[in-house]
Amino acid sequence: MNKLGIFVAAVVVALGGFWITQDNSATPSDQPNAAVAAGALASVIVPDQLSDNAAIGKRAFEANCAACHAVNAAGQDGVAPPLIHKIYEPSHHGDESFQRAVALGVRSHHWPFGDMPAVDGVGRADVTYIIAYIRELQRANGIQ
C-alpha cells in the first residue's frame, strides 16, 4: 500500500473510532427525565409509560441484560455498549439481530468490549419483549 493509501486508511479508522465513542443519543443531558448513571455511556430518557409488552421486556432486561448493558440499556464503561445508540436503530440492527445475539452470542464488531456470549435461559419470546422495551427507549431518545 502506498503512503496515500495508508494515510486514507488511518483517517478512516480515526474517524470511525471518534464516531463510535461519541454519545450519539438524541438526549440532551439537561433533560429532566434523562437518566445518567455513574459509568453509563449514554444518557437515556425513559418514557413516562411503557406498553404492556415493553413493561414485560423491562423486567426481562433487568433480570438478564442490565448486569452488562446497565439500567435502561445505557451501557457500562468497560463492560458493554449502550443499546440506546444509533448503531442499534432498527434499520441497522433489526429485531432478529437481538434474537441472534442472545441465542448465539456476537463477535465484537462495533465496540471495544469484546465478544458477547450467548445468554442461557432467555428464549425468543423473552427477547421479543426485551426488544419492545429497547425500541420504546430508543424512540423516546430520537432513535427510529
PDB file of C-alpha atoms in Angstrom:
ATOM      1  CA  MET A   1       0.000   0.000   0.000  1.00  0.00           C
ATOM      2  CA  ASN A   2       1.357   3.426  -0.889  1.00  0.00           C
ATOM      3  CA  LYS A   3       1.635   6.361   1.539  1.00  0.00           C
ATOM      4  CA  LEU A   4      -1.652   7.897   0.375  1.00  0.00           C
ATOM      5  CA  GLY A   5      -3.487   4.610   0.924  1.00  0.00           C
ATOM      6  CA  ILE A   6      -2.040   4.266   4.424  1.00  0.00           C
ATOM      7  CA  PHE A   7      -2.994   7.859   5.223  1.00  0.00           C
ATOM      8  CA  VAL A   8      -6.568   7.367   3.983  1.00  0.00           C
ATOM      9  CA  ALA A   9      -6.912   4.117   5.966  1.00  0.00           C
ATOM     10  CA  ALA A  10      -5.615   5.842   9.110  1.00  0.00           C
ATOM     11  CA  VAL A  11      -8.087   8.705   8.687  1.00  0.00           C
ATOM     12  CA  VAL A  12     -10.987   6.286   8.181  1.00  0.00           C
ATOM     13  CA  VAL A  13     -10.038   4.327  11.315  1.00  0.00           C
ATOM     14  CA  ALA A  14      -9.616   7.513  13.365  1.00  0.00           C
ATOM     15  CA  LEU A  15     -12.949   8.963  12.234  1.00  0.00           C
ATOM     16  CA  GLY A  16     -14.692   5.646  12.846  1.00  0.00           C
ATOM     17  CA  GLY A  17     -13.286   5.487  16.362  1.00  0.00           C
ATOM     18  CA  PHE A  18     -14.333   9.076  17.015  1.00  0.00           C
ATOM     19  CA  TRP A  19     -17.870   8.411  15.715  1.00  0.00           C
ATOM     20  CA  ILE A  20     -18.310   5.262  17.824  1.00  0.00           C
ATOM     21  CA  THR A  21     -17.096   6.911  21.024  1.00  0.00           C
ATOM     22  CA  GLN A  22     -19.465   9.859  20.713  1.00  0.00           C
ATOM     23  CA  ASP A  23     -22.700   9.884  22.690  1.00  0.00           C
ATOM     24  CA  ASN A  24     -24.950   9.950  19.642  1.00  0.00           C
ATOM     25  CA  SER A  25     -28.165   9.545  21.537  1.00  0.00           C
ATOM     26  CA  ALA A  26     -30.508  12.393  20.835  1.00  0.00           C
ATOM     27  CA  THR A  27     -30.846  13.121  24.528  1.00  0.00           C
ATOM     28  CA  PRO A  28     -29.532  16.357  25.952  1.00  0.00           C
ATOM     29  CA  SER A  29     -28.119  15.686  29.407  1.00  0.00           C
ATOM     30  CA  ASP A  30     -30.073  18.598  30.831  1.00  0.00           C
ATOM     31  CA  GLN A  31     -33.415  16.893  30.152  1.00  0.00           C
ATOM     32  CA  PRO A  32     -35.217  16.473  33.491  1.00  0.00           C
ATOM     33  CA  ASN A  33     -36.098  12.812  32.877  1.00  0.00           C
ATOM     34  CA  ALA A  34     -32.753  11.802  31.343  1.00  0.00           C
ATOM     35  CA  ALA A  35     -31.095   9.141  33.466  1.00  0.00           C
ATOM     36  CA  VAL A  36     -27.303   9.091  33.589  1.00  0.00           C
ATOM     37  CA  ALA A  37     -25.823   6.555  35.985  1.00  0.00           C
ATOM     38  CA  ALA A  38     -22.185   6.532  37.050  1.00  0.00           C
ATOM     39  CA  GLY A  39     -20.177   4.738  34.366  1.00  0.00           C
ATOM     40  CA  ALA A  40     -23.079   4.871  31.896  1.00  0.00           C
ATOM     41  CA  LEU A  41     -22.151   5.505  28.284  1.00  0.00           C
ATOM     42  CA  ALA A  42     -25.390   7.238  27.255  1.00  0.00           C
ATOM     43  CA  SER A  43     -27.966   9.434  28.870  1.00  0.00           C
ATOM     44  CA  VAL A  44     -31.384   7.876  28.442  1.00  0.00           C
ATOM     45  CA  ILE A  45     -34.797   9.492  28.540  1.00  0.00           C
ATOM     46  CA  VAL A  46     -37.222   6.966  29.964  1.00  0.00           C
ATOM     47  CA  PRO A  47     -40.798   7.258  28.678  1.00  0.00           C
ATOM     48  CA  ASP A  48     -43.430   8.117  31.295  1.00  0.00           C
ATOM     49  CA  GLN A  49     -45.339   4.983  30.299  1.00  0.00           C
ATOM     50  CA  LEU A  50     -44.358   1.767  28.577  1.00  0.00           C
ATOM     51  CA  SER A  51     -46.641  -0.503  26.604  1.00  0.00           C
ATOM     52  CA  ASP A  52     -47.599  -3.750  28.335  1.00  0.00           C
ATOM     53  CA  ASN A  53     -45.106  -5.703  26.197  1.00  0.00           C
ATOM     54  CA  ALA A  54     -42.311  -3.212  26.879  1.00  0.00           C
ATOM     55  CA  ALA A  55     -43.037  -3.346  30.628  1.00  0.00           C
ATOM     56  CA  ILE A  56     -42.621  -7.134  30.498  1.00  0.00           C
ATOM     57  CA  GLY A  57     -39.470  -6.595  28.456  1.00  0.00           C
ATOM     58  CA  LYS A  58     -38.098  -4.151  31.008  1.00  0.00           C
ATOM     59  CA  ARG A  59     -38.374  -6.773  33.740  1.00  0.00           C
ATOM     60  CA  ALA A  60     -36.710  -9.370  31.495  1.00  0.00           C
ATOM     61  CA  PHE A  61     -33.987  -6.880  30.527  1.00  0.00           C
ATOM     62  CA  GLU A  62     -33.286  -6.035  34.166  1.00  0.00           C
ATOM     63  CA  ALA A  63     -33.064  -9.739  35.042  1.00  0.00           C
ATOM     64  CA  ASN A  64     -30.912 -10.828  32.091  1.00  0.00           C
ATOM     65  CA  CYS A  65     -29.217  -7.878  30.383  1.00  0.00           C
ATOM     66  CA  ALA A  66     -28.743  -4.950  32.766  1.00  0.00           C
ATOM     67  CA  ALA A  67     -25.788  -6.517  34.567  1.00  0.00           C
ATOM     68  CA  CYS A  68     -23.765  -5.801  31.432  1.00  0.00           C
ATOM     69  CA  HIS A  69     -25.741  -3.254  29.385  1.00  0.00           C
ATOM     70  CA  ALA A  70     -26.739  -1.269  32.514  1.00  0.00           C
ATOM     71  CA  VAL A  71     -30.067   0.110  33.647  1.00  0.00           C
ATOM     72  CA  ASN A  72     -32.178   1.432  30.753  1.00  0.00           C
ATOM     73  CA  ALA A  73     -29.659  -0.033  28.274  1.00  0.00           C
ATOM     74  CA  ALA A  74     -27.321   2.946  28.815  1.00  0.00           C
ATOM     75  CA  GLY A  75     -24.202   0.776  28.503  1.00  0.00           C
ATOM     76  CA  GLN A  76     -21.407   0.414  31.019  1.00  0.00           C
ATOM     77  CA  ASP A  77     -17.932   1.822  30.617  1.00  0.00           C
ATOM     78  CA  GLY A  78     -15.536  -1.063  30.043  1.00  0.00           C
ATOM     79  CA  VAL A  79     -18.301  -3.688  30.112  1.00  0.00           C
ATOM     80  CA  ALA A  80     -20.929  -3.417  27.360  1.00  0.00           C
ATOM     81  CA  PRO A  81     -22.273  -0.886  24.857  1.00  0.00           C
ATOM     82  CA  PRO A  82     -25.386   1.228  25.171  1.00  0.00           C
ATOM     83  CA  LEU A  83     -28.314  -0.152  23.197  1.00  0.00           C
ATOM     84  CA  ILE A  84     -29.787   3.346  23.166  1.00  0.00           C
ATOM     85  CA  HIS A  85     -27.467   4.390  20.383  1.00  0.00           C
ATOM     86  CA  LYS A  86     -27.936   4.959  16.668  1.00  0.00           C
ATOM     87  CA  ILE A  87     -25.859   1.865  15.901  1.00  0.00           C
ATOM     88  CA  TYR A  88     -28.769  -0.217  17.227  1.00  0.00           C
ATOM     89  CA  GLU A  89     -31.514   1.617  15.340  1.00  0.00           C
ATOM     90  CA  PRO A  90     -33.936  -0.790  13.637  1.00  0.00           C
ATOM     91  CA  SER A  91     -32.583  -0.082  10.147  1.00  0.00           C
ATOM     92  CA  HIS A  92     -29.072  -1.160  11.174  1.00  0.00           C
ATOM     93  CA  HIS A  93     -29.705  -3.815  13.822  1.00  0.00           C
ATOM     94  CA  GLY A  94     -33.122  -5.276  13.177  1.00  0.00           C
ATOM     95  CA  ASP A  95     -35.017  -7.261  15.775  1.00  0.00           C
ATOM     96  CA  GLU A  96     -33.546 -10.543  14.540  1.00  0.00           C
ATOM     97  CA  SER A  97     -30.062  -9.205  15.339  1.00  0.00           C
ATOM     98  CA  PHE A  98     -31.061  -9.057  19.010  1.00  0.00           C
ATOM     99  CA  GLN A  99     -32.572 -12.548  18.811  1.00  0.00           C
ATOM    100  CA  ARG A 100     -29.370 -13.949  17.319  1.00  0.00           C
ATOM    101  CA  ALA A 101     -27.145 -12.087  19.777  1.00  0.00           C
ATOM    102  CA  VAL A 102     -28.942 -13.640  22.742  1.00  0.00           C
ATOM    103  CA  ALA A 103     -29.141 -17.120  21.202  1.00  0.00           C
ATOM    104  CA  LEU A 104     -25.692 -17.331  19.621  1.00  0.00           C
ATOM    105  CA  GLY A 105     -23.604 -14.532  21.072  1.00  0.00           C
ATOM    106  CA  VAL A 106     -21.926 -11.834  18.993  1.00  0.00           C
ATOM    107  CA  ARG A 107     -18.397 -11.291  17.832  1.00  0.00           C
ATOM    108  CA  SER A 108     -17.184  -7.802  18.747  1.00  0.00           C
ATOM    109  CA  HIS A 109     -17.531  -5.546  15.720  1.00  0.00           C
ATOM    110  CA  HIS A 110     -18.744  -2.043  16.674  1.00  0.00           C
ATOM    111  CA  TRP A 111     -17.298  -1.611  20.146  1.00  0.00           C
ATOM    112  CA  PRO A 112     -14.078  -2.473  22.008  1.00  0.00           C
ATOM    113  CA  PHE A 113     -15.804  -4.542  24.719  1.00  0.00           C
ATOM    114  CA  GLY A 114     -15.005  -7.987  23.365  1.00  0.00           C
ATOM    115  CA  ASP A 115     -17.410 -10.683  22.298  1.00  0.00           C
ATOM    116  CA  MET A 116     -20.865 -11.054  23.810  1.00  0.00           C
ATOM    117  CA  PRO A 117     -21.606 -14.615  24.918  1.00  0.00           C
ATOM    118  CA  ALA A 118     -24.973 -16.264  24.303  1.00  0.00           C
ATOM    119  CA  VAL A 119     -27.400 -15.738  27.178  1.00  0.00           C
ATOM    120  CA  ASP A 120     -28.585 -19.070  28.550  1.00  0.00           C
ATOM    121  CA  GLY A 121     -32.197 -19.434  29.618  1.00  0.00           C
ATOM    122  CA  VAL A 122     -33.529 -16.487  27.606  1.00  0.00           C
ATOM    123  CA  GLY A 123     -35.814 -17.656  24.816  1.00  0.00           C
ATOM    124  CA  ARG A 124     -37.206 -15.985  21.703  1.00  0.00           C
ATOM    125  CA  ALA A 125     -40.390 -14.858  23.467  1.00  0.00           C
ATOM    126  CA  ASP A 126     -38.348 -13.224  26.239  1.00  0.00           C
ATOM    127  CA  VAL A 127     -36.186 -11.447  23.671  1.00  0.00           C
ATOM    128  CA  THR A 128     -39.284 -10.244  21.799  1.00  0.00           C
ATOM    129  CA  TYR A 129     -40.428  -8.460  24.964  1.00  0.00           C
ATOM    130  CA  ILE A 130     -36.906  -7.138  25.595  1.00  0.00           C
ATOM    131  CA  ILE A 131     -36.840  -5.763  22.042  1.00  0.00           C
ATOM    132  CA  ALA A 132     -40.174  -3.993  22.648  1.00  0.00           C
ATOM    133  CA  TYR A 133     -38.610  -2.315  25.697  1.00  0.00           C
ATOM    134  CA  ILE A 134     -35.411  -1.323  23.870  1.00  0.00           C
ATOM    135  CA  ARG A 135     -37.319   0.025  20.862  1.00  0.00           C
ATOM    136  CA  GLU A 136     -39.572   2.158  23.096  1.00  0.00           C
ATOM    137  CA  LEU A 137     -36.490   3.550  24.863  1.00  0.00           C
ATOM    138  CA  GLN A 138     -34.894   4.225  21.511  1.00  0.00           C
ATOM    139  CA  ARG A 139     -37.960   6.072  20.180  1.00  0.00           C
ATOM    140  CA  ALA A 140     -38.109   8.177  23.357  1.00  0.00           C
ATOM    141  CA  ASN A 141     -34.499   9.132  22.648  1.00  0.00           C
ATOM    142  CA  GLY A 142     -34.985  10.025  18.988  1.00  0.00           C
ATOM    143  CA  ILE A 143     -33.668   6.754  17.565  1.00  0.00           C
ATOM    144  CA  GLN A 144     -36.031   5.500  14.910  1.00  0.00           C
TER     145      GLN A 144
END
